[in-house]
mmCIF file of C-alpha atoms and ligand atoms in Angstrom:
data_model
loop_
_atom_site.group_PDB
_atom_site.id
_atom_site.type_symbol
_atom_site.label_atom_id
_atom_site.label_comp_id
_atom_site.label_asym_id
_atom_site.label_seq_id
_atom_site.Cartn_x
_atom_site.Cartn_y
_atom_site.Cartn_z
ATOM 1 C CA MET A 16 28.381 -8.818 -123.827
ATOM 2 C CA VAL A 17 26.139 -8.756 -120.735
ATOM 3 C CA ASP A 18 28.323 -7.607 -117.819
ATOM 4 C CA ASP A 19 27.526 -8.066 -114.102
ATOM 5 C CA PHE A 20 25.010 -5.482 -112.924
ATOM 6 C CA PHE A 21 22.800 -4.276 -110.099
ATOM 7 C CA PHE A 22 19.222 -3.230 -110.854
ATOM 8 C CA ARG A 23 16.557 -1.625 -108.693
ATOM 9 C CA MET A 24 13.328 0.100 -109.613
ATOM 10 C CA ASN A 25 11.827 3.127 -107.888
ATOM 11 C CA PRO A 26 8.264 2.325 -106.877
ATOM 12 C CA ALA A 27 5.512 4.417 -108.480
ATOM 13 C CA ARG A 28 2.139 3.976 -110.079
ATOM 14 C CA VAL A 29 2.140 5.521 -113.564
ATOM 15 C CA ARG A 30 -0.956 6.485 -115.599
ATOM 16 C CA PHE A 31 -0.306 7.624 -119.166
ATOM 17 C CA GLY A 32 -2.728 8.897 -121.800
ATOM 18 C CA ARG A 33 -5.001 11.761 -122.846
ATOM 19 C CA GLY A 34 -7.406 13.329 -120.362
ATOM 20 C CA THR A 35 -5.834 11.273 -117.554
ATOM 21 C CA ARG A 36 -6.004 14.254 -115.156
ATOM 22 C CA VAL A 37 -9.488 12.984 -114.263
ATOM 23 C CA LEU A 38 -7.682 10.059 -112.598
ATOM 24 C CA VAL A 39 -6.251 12.312 -109.863
ATOM 25 C CA ALA A 40 -9.214 11.482 -107.574
ATOM 26 C CA GLU A 41 -8.613 7.761 -108.075
ATOM 27 C CA GLU A 42 -4.899 8.078 -107.326
ATOM 28 C CA VAL A 43 -5.549 10.187 -104.211
ATOM 29 C CA ALA A 44 -8.010 7.544 -102.990
ATOM 30 C CA ALA A 45 -5.510 4.759 -103.799
ATOM 31 C CA LEU A 46 -3.119 6.420 -101.336
ATOM 32 C CA GLY A 47 -5.788 6.213 -98.665
ATOM 33 C CA ALA A 48 -5.894 10.026 -98.610
ATOM 34 C CA GLY A 49 -8.941 12.296 -98.549
ATOM 35 C CA ARG A 50 -7.654 15.920 -98.451
ATOM 36 C CA ALA A 51 -5.283 16.801 -101.281
ATOM 37 C CA ALA A 52 -3.311 20.073 -101.360
ATOM 38 C CA LEU A 53 -3.052 21.208 -104.999
ATOM 39 C CA LEU A 54 0.321 22.793 -105.841
ATOM 40 C CA SER A 55 1.214 24.936 -108.873
ATOM 41 C CA THR A 56 3.179 27.967 -110.012
ATOM 42 C CA PRO A 57 1.286 31.280 -110.148
ATOM 43 C CA GLU A 58 1.189 30.819 -113.978
ATOM 44 C CA GLN A 59 -0.539 27.420 -113.742
ATOM 45 C CA ARG A 60 -2.938 28.187 -110.904
ATOM 46 C CA ASP A 61 -5.909 27.707 -113.254
ATOM 47 C CA LEU A 62 -4.913 24.105 -113.904
ATOM 48 C CA ALA A 63 -4.598 23.397 -110.164
ATOM 49 C CA GLU A 64 -8.001 25.003 -109.558
ATOM 50 C CA ARG A 65 -9.634 22.849 -112.229
ATOM 51 C CA ILE A 66 -8.186 19.701 -110.652
ATOM 52 C CA ALA A 67 -9.240 20.921 -107.189
ATOM 53 C CA ARG A 68 -12.817 21.398 -108.408
ATOM 54 C CA SER A 69 -12.853 17.882 -109.849
ATOM 55 C CA LEU A 70 -11.819 16.542 -106.428
ATOM 56 C CA GLY A 71 -14.720 18.205 -104.607
ATOM 57 C CA ALA A 72 -14.535 17.451 -100.876
ATOM 58 C CA ALA A 73 -11.201 15.653 -101.361
ATOM 59 C CA SER A 74 -9.501 19.013 -102.090
ATOM 60 C CA ALA A 75 -7.781 20.871 -99.246
ATOM 61 C CA GLY A 76 -7.250 23.921 -101.487
ATOM 62 C CA VAL A 77 -4.855 25.376 -104.058
ATOM 63 C CA PHE A 78 -1.373 26.600 -103.118
ATOM 64 C CA GLY A 79 -0.029 28.369 -106.198
ATOM 65 C CA GLU A 80 3.338 29.681 -105.063
ATOM 66 C CA ALA A 81 5.863 27.263 -106.564
ATOM 67 C CA ARG A 82 9.004 29.009 -107.897
ATOM 68 C CA MET A 83 12.176 28.024 -109.790
ATOM 69 C CA HIS A 84 14.931 26.470 -107.614
ATOM 70 C CA THR A 85 12.598 25.622 -104.674
ATOM 71 C CA PRO A 86 13.369 28.516 -102.280
ATOM 72 C CA VAL A 87 13.204 27.322 -98.657
ATOM 73 C CA ASP A 88 11.229 30.385 -97.490
ATOM 74 C CA VAL A 89 8.414 29.536 -99.934
ATOM 75 C CA THR A 90 8.431 25.903 -98.752
ATOM 76 C CA ASP A 91 8.186 26.983 -95.088
ATOM 77 C CA ARG A 92 5.252 29.276 -95.826
ATOM 78 C CA VAL A 93 3.330 26.684 -97.855
ATOM 79 C CA LEU A 94 4.072 24.008 -95.240
ATOM 80 C CA ALA A 95 2.319 26.101 -92.585
ATOM 81 C CA GLU A 96 -0.638 26.667 -94.935
ATOM 82 C CA ILE A 97 -1.132 22.995 -95.831
ATOM 83 C CA GLU A 98 -0.853 21.973 -92.170
ATOM 84 C CA HIS A 99 -3.534 24.534 -91.343
ATOM 85 C CA ALA A 100 -5.695 23.109 -94.171
ATOM 86 C CA ARG A 101 -5.176 19.569 -92.716
ATOM 87 C CA ALA A 102 -3.982 18.196 -96.071
ATOM 88 C CA ASP A 103 -3.098 14.497 -96.083
ATOM 89 C CA CYS A 104 -1.532 14.327 -99.536
ATOM 90 C CA LEU A 105 0.066 16.599 -102.168
ATOM 91 C CA VAL A 106 -0.895 16.905 -105.827
ATOM 92 C CA ALA A 107 1.767 18.714 -107.895
ATOM 93 C CA ALA A 108 0.424 19.979 -111.241
ATOM 94 C CA GLY A 109 3.249 21.506 -113.276
ATOM 95 C CA GLY A 110 6.906 21.233 -114.231
ATOM 96 C CA GLY A 111 10.069 20.642 -112.225
ATOM 97 C CA SER A 112 9.538 23.749 -110.092
ATOM 98 C CA THR A 113 6.109 22.636 -108.835
ATOM 99 C CA ILE A 114 7.249 19.050 -108.323
ATOM 100 C CA GLY A 115 10.275 20.469 -106.450
ATOM 101 C CA LEU A 116 7.940 22.254 -104.016
ATOM 102 C CA ALA A 117 5.958 19.030 -103.498
ATOM 103 C CA LYS A 118 9.185 17.134 -102.786
ATOM 104 C CA ALA A 119 10.374 19.764 -100.305
ATOM 105 C CA LEU A 120 6.996 19.580 -98.510
ATOM 106 C CA ALA A 121 7.011 15.756 -98.549
ATOM 107 C CA LEU A 122 10.465 15.735 -96.959
ATOM 108 C CA ARG A 123 9.242 17.898 -94.073
ATOM 109 C CA SER A 124 5.735 16.475 -93.613
ATOM 110 C CA GLY A 125 5.919 12.851 -94.772
ATOM 111 C CA LEU A 126 2.878 13.465 -97.013
ATOM 112 C CA PRO A 127 2.670 11.354 -100.209
ATOM 113 C CA ILE A 128 2.804 12.997 -103.657
ATOM 114 C CA VAL A 129 0.678 12.505 -106.744
ATOM 115 C CA ALA A 130 2.584 14.239 -109.583
ATOM 116 C CA VAL A 131 0.915 15.545 -112.737
ATOM 117 C CA PRO A 132 3.929 16.672 -114.841
ATOM 118 C CA THR A 133 3.331 19.256 -117.570
ATOM 119 C CA THR A 134 6.919 19.596 -118.853
ATOM 120 C CA TYR A 135 9.489 16.983 -119.852
ATOM 121 C CA ALA A 136 12.039 17.668 -117.052
ATOM 122 C CA GLY A 137 11.565 14.260 -115.365
ATOM 123 C CA SER A 138 11.771 15.274 -111.689
ATOM 124 C CA GLU A 139 8.657 13.194 -110.898
ATOM 125 C CA MET A 140 10.633 9.963 -111.355
ATOM 126 C CA THR A 141 13.605 10.833 -109.133
ATOM 127 C CA PRO A 142 14.326 10.854 -105.387
ATOM 128 C CA VAL A 143 16.413 14.029 -105.908
ATOM 129 C CA LEU A 144 15.548 17.467 -104.534
ATOM 130 C CA GLY A 145 17.398 20.735 -105.121
ATOM 131 C CA GLN A 146 16.571 23.595 -102.719
ATOM 132 C CA THR A 147 17.827 27.176 -102.506
ATOM 133 C CA GLU A 148 18.606 29.111 -99.342
ATOM 134 C CA ASN A 149 20.588 32.363 -99.117
ATOM 135 C CA GLY A 150 21.309 32.145 -102.842
ATOM 136 C CA GLU A 151 22.864 28.658 -102.606
ATOM 137 C CA LYS A 152 21.378 25.534 -104.181
ATOM 138 C CA GLN A 153 21.825 22.278 -102.249
ATOM 139 C CA THR A 154 20.869 18.911 -103.701
ATOM 140 C CA LEU A 155 19.851 15.868 -101.686
ATOM 141 C CA THR A 156 18.637 12.345 -102.456
ATOM 142 C CA ASP A 157 15.943 10.898 -100.208
ATOM 143 C CA GLY A 158 13.366 8.204 -101.000
ATOM 144 C CA ARG A 159 10.710 10.170 -99.078
ATOM 145 C CA VAL A 160 10.512 12.784 -101.858
ATOM 146 C CA LEU A 161 9.704 10.282 -104.614
ATOM 147 C CA PRO A 162 6.090 10.634 -105.824
ATOM 148 C CA LYS A 163 3.886 7.600 -105.120
ATOM 149 C CA SER A 164 1.845 8.099 -108.257
ATOM 150 C CA VAL A 165 2.506 9.923 -111.550
ATOM 151 C CA ILE A 166 -0.211 10.925 -113.999
ATOM 152 C CA TYR A 167 1.011 11.819 -117.501
ATOM 153 C CA ASP A 168 -1.722 13.650 -119.405
ATOM 154 C CA VAL A 169 -0.704 14.396 -122.993
ATOM 155 C CA ASP A 170 -3.395 17.107 -123.215
ATOM 156 C CA LEU A 171 -1.679 19.149 -120.489
ATOM 157 C CA THR A 172 1.460 19.413 -122.614
ATOM 158 C CA LEU A 173 -0.346 21.069 -125.529
ATOM 159 C CA SER A 174 -0.091 24.488 -123.859
ATOM 160 C CA LEU A 175 3.705 24.198 -123.565
ATOM 161 C CA PRO A 176 4.999 26.544 -126.310
ATOM 162 C CA VAL A 177 7.107 24.820 -128.983
ATOM 163 C CA PRO A 178 10.442 26.499 -128.012
ATOM 164 C CA MET A 179 9.919 25.410 -124.371
ATOM 165 C CA SER A 180 8.848 21.946 -125.510
ATOM 166 C CA VAL A 181 12.077 21.661 -127.509
ATOM 167 C CA THR A 182 14.426 22.727 -124.714
ATOM 168 C CA SER A 183 12.515 20.705 -122.108
ATOM 169 C CA GLY A 184 12.567 17.664 -124.409
ATOM 170 C CA ILE A 185 16.333 17.981 -124.938
ATOM 171 C CA ASN A 186 16.690 18.370 -121.154
ATOM 172 C CA ALA A 187 14.973 14.965 -120.914
ATOM 173 C CA MET A 188 17.143 13.502 -123.669
ATOM 174 C CA ALA A 189 20.248 14.498 -121.704
ATOM 175 C CA HIS A 190 19.161 12.210 -118.827
ATOM 176 C CA ALA A 191 18.831 9.283 -121.234
ATOM 177 C CA VAL A 192 22.112 10.040 -123.038
ATOM 178 C CA GLU A 193 24.124 10.165 -119.807
ATOM 179 C CA ALA A 194 22.392 6.976 -118.605
ATOM 180 C CA LEU A 195 24.014 5.195 -121.589
ATOM 181 C CA TYR A 196 27.491 5.750 -120.124
ATOM 182 C CA ALA A 197 26.617 5.856 -116.405
ATOM 183 C CA ARG A 198 29.114 4.096 -114.137
ATOM 184 C CA ASP A 199 26.224 2.215 -112.483
ATOM 185 C CA GLY A 200 24.348 1.604 -115.738
ATOM 186 C CA ASN A 201 22.708 -1.713 -116.580
ATOM 187 C CA PRO A 202 21.037 -3.356 -119.597
ATOM 188 C CA ILE A 203 17.484 -2.391 -118.557
ATOM 189 C CA VAL A 204 18.401 1.270 -118.170
ATOM 190 C CA THR A 205 20.144 1.126 -121.566
ATOM 191 C CA LEU A 206 16.935 -0.241 -123.120
ATOM 192 C CA MET A 207 14.884 2.550 -121.586
ATOM 193 C CA ALA A 208 17.434 5.197 -122.555
ATOM 194 C CA LYS A 209 17.540 4.142 -126.200
ATOM 195 C CA GLN A 210 13.768 3.979 -126.435
ATOM 196 C CA SER A 211 13.589 7.412 -124.790
ATOM 197 C CA ILE A 212 16.092 9.047 -127.170
ATOM 198 C CA GLY A 213 14.284 7.671 -130.224
ATOM 199 C CA ALA A 214 10.852 8.758 -128.966
ATOM 200 C CA LEU A 215 12.110 12.246 -128.033
ATOM 201 C CA SER A 216 13.924 12.766 -131.321
ATOM 202 C CA ASN A 217 10.942 11.661 -133.454
ATOM 203 C CA GLY A 218 8.314 13.310 -131.260
ATOM 204 C CA LEU A 219 10.107 16.677 -131.049
ATOM 205 C CA THR A 220 10.573 16.692 -134.824
ATOM 206 C CA ALA A 221 6.807 16.158 -135.203
ATOM 207 C CA ILE A 222 5.765 18.927 -132.797
ATOM 208 C CA VAL A 223 8.181 21.448 -134.325
ATOM 209 C CA ALA A 224 6.342 20.828 -137.602
ATOM 210 C CA GLU A 225 2.906 20.989 -135.926
ATOM 211 C CA ALA A 226 2.618 22.057 -132.272
ATOM 212 C CA ASP A 227 -0.595 20.111 -131.626
ATOM 213 C CA ASP A 228 0.528 16.866 -133.283
ATOM 214 C CA ILE A 229 -0.932 14.459 -130.731
ATOM 215 C CA ALA A 230 1.116 11.455 -131.811
ATOM 216 C CA GLY A 231 4.260 13.587 -131.480
ATOM 217 C CA ARG A 232 3.190 14.948 -128.074
ATOM 218 C CA ARG A 233 2.547 11.382 -126.918
ATOM 219 C CA GLN A 234 6.010 10.279 -128.043
ATOM 220 C CA VAL A 235 7.752 13.168 -126.305
ATOM 221 C CA LEU A 236 5.899 12.647 -123.020
ATOM 222 C CA TYR A 237 6.584 8.901 -123.170
ATOM 223 C CA GLY A 238 10.265 9.597 -123.906
ATOM 224 C CA ALA A 239 10.349 12.064 -121.008
ATOM 225 C CA TRP A 240 8.921 9.453 -118.623
ATOM 226 C CA LEU A 241 11.622 6.969 -119.656
ATOM 227 C CA ALA A 242 14.318 9.650 -119.387
ATOM 228 C CA GLY A 243 13.144 10.662 -115.902
ATOM 229 C CA THR A 244 13.200 6.986 -114.923
ATOM 230 C CA CYS A 245 16.824 6.726 -116.107
ATOM 231 C CA LEU A 246 17.703 9.884 -114.143
ATOM 232 C CA GLY A 247 16.167 8.332 -111.028
ATOM 233 C CA LEU A 248 18.047 5.054 -111.390
ATOM 234 C CA VAL A 249 21.659 5.814 -112.353
ATOM 235 C CA GLY A 250 24.267 8.515 -111.783
ATOM 236 C CA MET A 251 24.753 11.415 -114.177
ATOM 237 C CA ALA A 252 28.095 12.714 -115.486
ATOM 238 C CA LEU A 253 29.807 15.687 -117.189
ATOM 239 C CA HIS A 254 26.737 17.070 -118.934
ATOM 240 C CA HIS A 255 24.689 17.407 -115.735
ATOM 241 C CA LYS A 256 27.691 18.750 -113.809
ATOM 242 C CA LEU A 257 28.301 21.449 -116.427
ATOM 243 C CA CYS A 258 24.626 22.449 -116.528
ATOM 244 C CA HIS A 259 24.563 22.649 -112.719
ATOM 245 C CA VAL A 260 27.668 24.860 -112.710
ATOM 246 C CA LEU A 261 26.512 27.102 -115.575
ATOM 247 C CA GLY A 262 22.930 27.439 -114.339
ATOM 248 C CA GLY A 263 24.004 28.128 -110.751
ATOM 249 C CA SER A 264 26.857 30.546 -111.537
ATOM 250 C CA PHE A 265 25.250 32.635 -114.263
ATOM 251 C CA ASP A 266 21.549 32.196 -113.468
ATOM 252 C CA LEU A 267 20.912 30.599 -116.874
ATOM 253 C CA ALA A 268 17.510 29.015 -117.547
ATOM 254 C CA HIS A 269 17.504 25.281 -116.749
ATOM 255 C CA ALA A 270 16.189 23.632 -119.932
ATOM 256 C CA PRO A 271 17.905 25.932 -122.513
ATOM 257 C CA THR A 272 21.263 25.331 -120.784
ATOM 258 C CA HIS A 273 20.783 21.566 -121.216
ATOM 259 C CA ALA A 274 19.865 22.068 -124.870
ATOM 260 C CA VAL A 275 23.062 24.006 -125.665
ATOM 261 C CA VAL A 276 25.468 21.821 -123.680
ATOM 262 C CA LEU A 277 24.325 18.291 -124.635
ATOM 263 C CA PRO A 278 26.137 17.836 -127.996
ATOM 264 C CA TYR A 279 29.342 19.351 -126.553
ATOM 265 C CA ALA A 280 29.317 17.035 -123.520
ATOM 266 C CA VAL A 281 28.774 14.017 -125.786
ATOM 267 C CA ALA A 282 31.603 15.150 -128.082
ATOM 268 C CA TYR A 283 33.890 15.383 -125.019
ATOM 269 C CA ASN A 284 33.045 11.788 -124.018
ATOM 270 C CA ARG A 285 33.013 10.328 -127.507
ATOM 271 C CA GLU A 286 36.287 8.359 -127.435
ATOM 272 C CA ALA A 287 35.906 7.278 -123.798
ATOM 273 C CA ALA A 288 32.463 5.645 -124.166
ATOM 274 C CA PRO A 289 32.420 3.799 -127.505
ATOM 275 C CA GLU A 290 29.601 1.374 -126.640
ATOM 276 C CA ALA A 291 27.338 4.204 -125.434
ATOM 277 C CA MET A 292 28.077 6.077 -128.667
ATOM 278 C CA GLU A 293 26.961 3.060 -130.710
ATOM 279 C CA HIS A 294 23.699 2.904 -128.749
ATOM 280 C CA LEU A 295 23.199 6.654 -129.157
ATOM 281 C CA ALA A 296 23.818 6.533 -132.904
ATOM 282 C CA GLU A 297 21.348 3.663 -133.230
ATOM 283 C CA ALA A 298 18.710 5.485 -131.177
ATOM 284 C CA LEU A 299 19.112 8.650 -133.274
ATOM 285 C CA GLY A 300 19.187 6.701 -136.528
ATOM 286 C CA THR A 301 22.544 8.168 -137.552
ATOM 287 C CA SER A 302 26.074 6.893 -138.106
ATOM 288 C CA ASP A 303 27.734 9.728 -136.154
ATOM 289 C CA PRO A 304 26.112 10.431 -132.762
ATOM 290 C CA VAL A 305 27.866 13.776 -132.196
ATOM 291 C CA ALA A 306 27.026 15.149 -135.642
ATOM 292 C CA GLY A 307 23.530 13.643 -135.215
ATOM 293 C CA LEU A 308 22.941 15.574 -131.987
ATOM 294 C CA PHE A 309 24.261 18.870 -133.395
ATOM 295 C CA ASP A 310 22.029 18.357 -136.399
ATOM 296 C CA LEU A 311 18.987 17.552 -134.232
ATOM 297 C CA VAL A 312 19.273 20.648 -132.011
ATOM 298 C CA ARG A 313 19.749 22.824 -135.094
ATOM 299 C CA ARG A 314 16.731 21.316 -136.879
ATOM 300 C CA LEU A 315 14.576 21.732 -133.767
ATOM 301 C CA GLY A 316 15.469 25.420 -133.528
ATOM 302 C CA ALA A 317 16.974 25.120 -130.026
ATOM 303 C CA PRO A 318 19.395 27.797 -128.779
ATOM 304 C CA LEU A 319 22.887 26.972 -130.084
ATOM 305 C CA SER A 320 25.203 29.012 -127.868
ATOM 306 C CA LEU A 321 25.614 29.883 -124.207
ATOM 307 C CA ALA A 322 26.083 33.523 -125.265
ATOM 308 C CA GLU A 323 22.568 33.639 -126.656
ATOM 309 C CA ILE A 324 21.041 32.415 -123.368
ATOM 310 C CA GLY A 325 22.905 35.022 -121.334
ATOM 311 C CA MET A 326 26.280 33.624 -120.241
ATOM 312 C CA PRO A 327 29.012 36.304 -120.121
ATOM 313 C CA ALA A 328 32.234 35.436 -121.998
ATOM 314 C CA ALA A 329 34.197 36.585 -118.958
ATOM 315 C CA GLY A 330 32.740 33.670 -116.981
ATOM 316 C CA ILE A 331 34.285 30.866 -119.072
ATOM 317 C CA GLY A 332 37.413 30.478 -116.918
ATOM 318 C CA ARG A 333 35.415 30.383 -113.690
ATOM 319 C CA ALA A 334 33.024 27.810 -115.161
ATOM 320 C CA ALA A 335 35.959 25.557 -116.138
ATOM 321 C CA ASP A 336 37.431 25.875 -112.612
ATOM 322 C CA LEU A 337 34.093 24.967 -111.011
ATOM 323 C CA ALA A 338 33.494 22.057 -113.402
ATOM 324 C CA VAL A 339 36.615 20.226 -112.182
ATOM 325 C CA ARG A 340 35.848 20.943 -108.504
ATOM 326 C CA ASN A 341 33.837 18.172 -106.737
ATOM 327 C CA ALA A 342 33.697 16.505 -110.144
ATOM 328 C CA TYR A 343 31.034 13.869 -110.901
ATOM 329 C CA TRP A 344 32.352 10.559 -112.218
ATOM 330 C CA ASN A 345 32.692 10.772 -116.018
ATOM 331 C CA PRO A 346 33.910 8.243 -118.605
ATOM 332 C CA ARG A 347 36.670 10.683 -119.631
ATOM 333 C CA PRO A 348 38.569 12.392 -116.796
ATOM 334 C CA LEU A 349 37.610 16.038 -116.369
ATOM 335 C CA GLU A 350 40.594 18.093 -117.572
ATOM 336 C CA ARG A 351 40.443 21.808 -116.910
ATOM 337 C CA GLU A 352 41.981 22.917 -120.215
ATOM 338 C CA ALA A 353 39.802 20.594 -122.307
ATOM 339 C CA LEU A 354 36.725 21.827 -120.435
ATOM 340 C CA PHE A 355 37.785 25.439 -120.966
ATOM 341 C CA ASP A 356 37.888 24.651 -124.685
ATOM 342 C CA LEU A 357 34.479 22.885 -124.534
ATOM 343 C CA ILE A 358 32.822 25.829 -122.741
ATOM 344 C CA THR A 359 34.487 28.344 -125.098
ATOM 345 C CA ARG A 360 33.043 26.458 -128.080
ATOM 346 C CA ALA A 361 29.616 26.113 -126.473
ATOM 347 C CA HIS A 362 29.692 29.810 -125.593
ATOM 348 C CA SER A 363 30.056 30.897 -129.202
ATOM 349 C CA GLY A 364 28.171 27.939 -130.714
ATOM 350 C CA ALA A 365 31.260 26.912 -132.699
ATOM 351 C CA GLY A 366 30.507 23.178 -132.694
ATOM 352 C CA PHE A 367 33.126 20.537 -131.950
HETATM 353 P P1 LIG B 288 9.336 24.919 -114.596
HETATM 354 O O1 LIG B 288 8.605 23.931 -113.749
HETATM 355 O O2 LIG B 288 10.162 25.947 -113.882
HETATM 356 O O3 LIG B 288 8.283 25.628 -115.550
HETATM 357 C C1 LIG B 288 8.635 26.793 -116.276
HETATM 358 C C2 LIG B 288 7.378 27.644 -116.517
HETATM 359 O O4 LIG B 288 6.535 26.984 -117.461
HETATM 360 C C3 LIG B 288 6.533 27.848 -115.267
HETATM 361 O O5 LIG B 288 6.003 29.133 -115.283
HETATM 362 C C4 LIG B 288 5.428 26.819 -115.427
HETATM 363 O O6 LIG B 288 4.249 27.153 -114.721
HETATM 364 C C5 LIG B 288 5.219 26.843 -116.929
HETATM 365 N N1 LIG B 288 4.660 25.602 -117.473
HETATM 366 C C6 LIG B 288 4.952 24.344 -117.127
HETATM 367 N N2 LIG B 288 4.250 23.472 -117.869
HETATM 368 C C7 LIG B 288 3.490 24.197 -118.712
HETATM 369 C C8 LIG B 288 2.551 23.868 -119.728
HETATM 370 N N3 LIG B 288 2.284 22.588 -120.056
HETATM 371 N N4 LIG B 288 1.943 24.873 -120.386
HETATM 372 C C9 LIG B 288 2.239 26.154 -120.107
HETATM 373 N N5 LIG B 288 3.127 26.547 -119.164
HETATM 374 C C10 LIG B 288 3.738 25.568 -118.473
HETATM 375 O O7 LIG B 288 10.298 24.210 -115.670
HETATM 376 P P2 LIG B 288 11.010 22.780 -115.700
HETATM 377 O O8 LIG B 288 12.081 22.883 -116.722
HETATM 378 O O9 LIG B 288 10.006 21.682 -115.788
HETATM 379 O O10 LIG B 288 11.661 22.634 -114.255
HETATM 380 C C11 LIG B 288 12.908 23.190 -113.951
HETATM 381 C C12 LIG B 288 13.227 22.959 -112.486
HETATM 382 O O11 LIG B 288 13.092 21.584 -112.173
HETATM 383 C C13 LIG B 288 14.663 23.342 -112.143
HETATM 384 O O12 LIG B 288 14.680 24.001 -110.890
HETATM 385 C C14 LIG B 288 15.379 22.009 -112.069
HETATM 386 O O13 LIG B 288 16.498 22.038 -111.221
HETATM 387 C C15 LIG B 288 14.277 21.102 -111.553
HETATM 388 N N6 LIG B 288 14.480 19.687 -111.926
HETATM 389 C C16 LIG B 288 14.679 18.803 -110.930
HETATM 390 C C17 LIG B 288 14.872 17.463 -111.212
HETATM 391 C C18 LIG B 288 15.062 16.462 -110.094
HETATM 392 O O14 LIG B 288 15.183 15.273 -110.343
HETATM 393 N N7 LIG B 288 15.084 16.911 -108.867
HETATM 394 C C19 LIG B 288 14.855 17.008 -112.548
HETATM 395 C C20 LIG B 288 14.652 17.952 -113.547
HETATM 396 C C21 LIG B 288 14.448 19.288 -113.224
#
């Protein structure tokens, strides 16, 4: 049945293909800008420098200091540098950390962003920004941080090692899965989410078999775009809350945490979201969505337990306490004891 719904779309120009990084100049010009500040992590400075060279006089320089969790002191320093360089737009070449820096700068300067994502995290399609100050991460939603243009270049994902591609791809899949049971979901988001889950599942399987499988890389990047779009349009639930709590409390890596938690969060919500489970099963091509997800992460060689990515067993009780505090909406109410059990299972990789 088609229920009542509200639908909006976040505005962005999207270019998708191979070798599309040469379109950065065109996208910068389309913004009416002429001096682009190139942003990257120290590890991807080379990529930013190559793009800067291709821009010629339209480059205001390379600022290669992006870090995980968008520390405010780094943002303040880079802000002063780009003001000094008289930049009139930002080009973020990298994953969620680099796009996070661009968003933090856009919030403070009003400069528009051209994003060139090189992971599957999806930040480029959302108006959400997480920033860290004095060891605390604060998240805000503000339309000013949404990139104006996004360039997906399949070739730039070839250097992403397979284990990182897998965890980053499952990170993307988690956005699409939670979009299926979002409180503010709608039929268009469901369409995108199902298409995303199918593309990610097939594409990741292909690149685990052969890292440079271009058709597989295309599918995963396409699925990641759709997943990021879902993340930018509807609210997330238990899975994202748990990953936020676990990542923040135990300093666990972002994408691997998502990869471990996803099947457990879906198992928790199974009975409370029957329609979403049917969509998920269909998208995965399986009759049992929970077993299908456990099977997928195992086949892809993703980490299977929180213990193996560094969570101490002694932290399980605290994680369960934090998960029920300021809880996100979730199809099944968040019960402390049931969550303690979920985290205990995810910690040892026991399954559900
Ligand atoms: P990342 O951006 O931290 O990248 C991890 C490392 O991989 C970096 O050293 C990076 O330079 C390198 N790298 C990236 N792409 C590469 C490639 N193609 N080849 C080789 N190396 C590459 O990782 P991430 O998972 O994309 O981002 C995680 C961060 O993004 C977290 O802080 C998370 O909170 C944030 N995030 C935010 C949103 C949002 O909507 N605000 C959404 C998703 C993630």
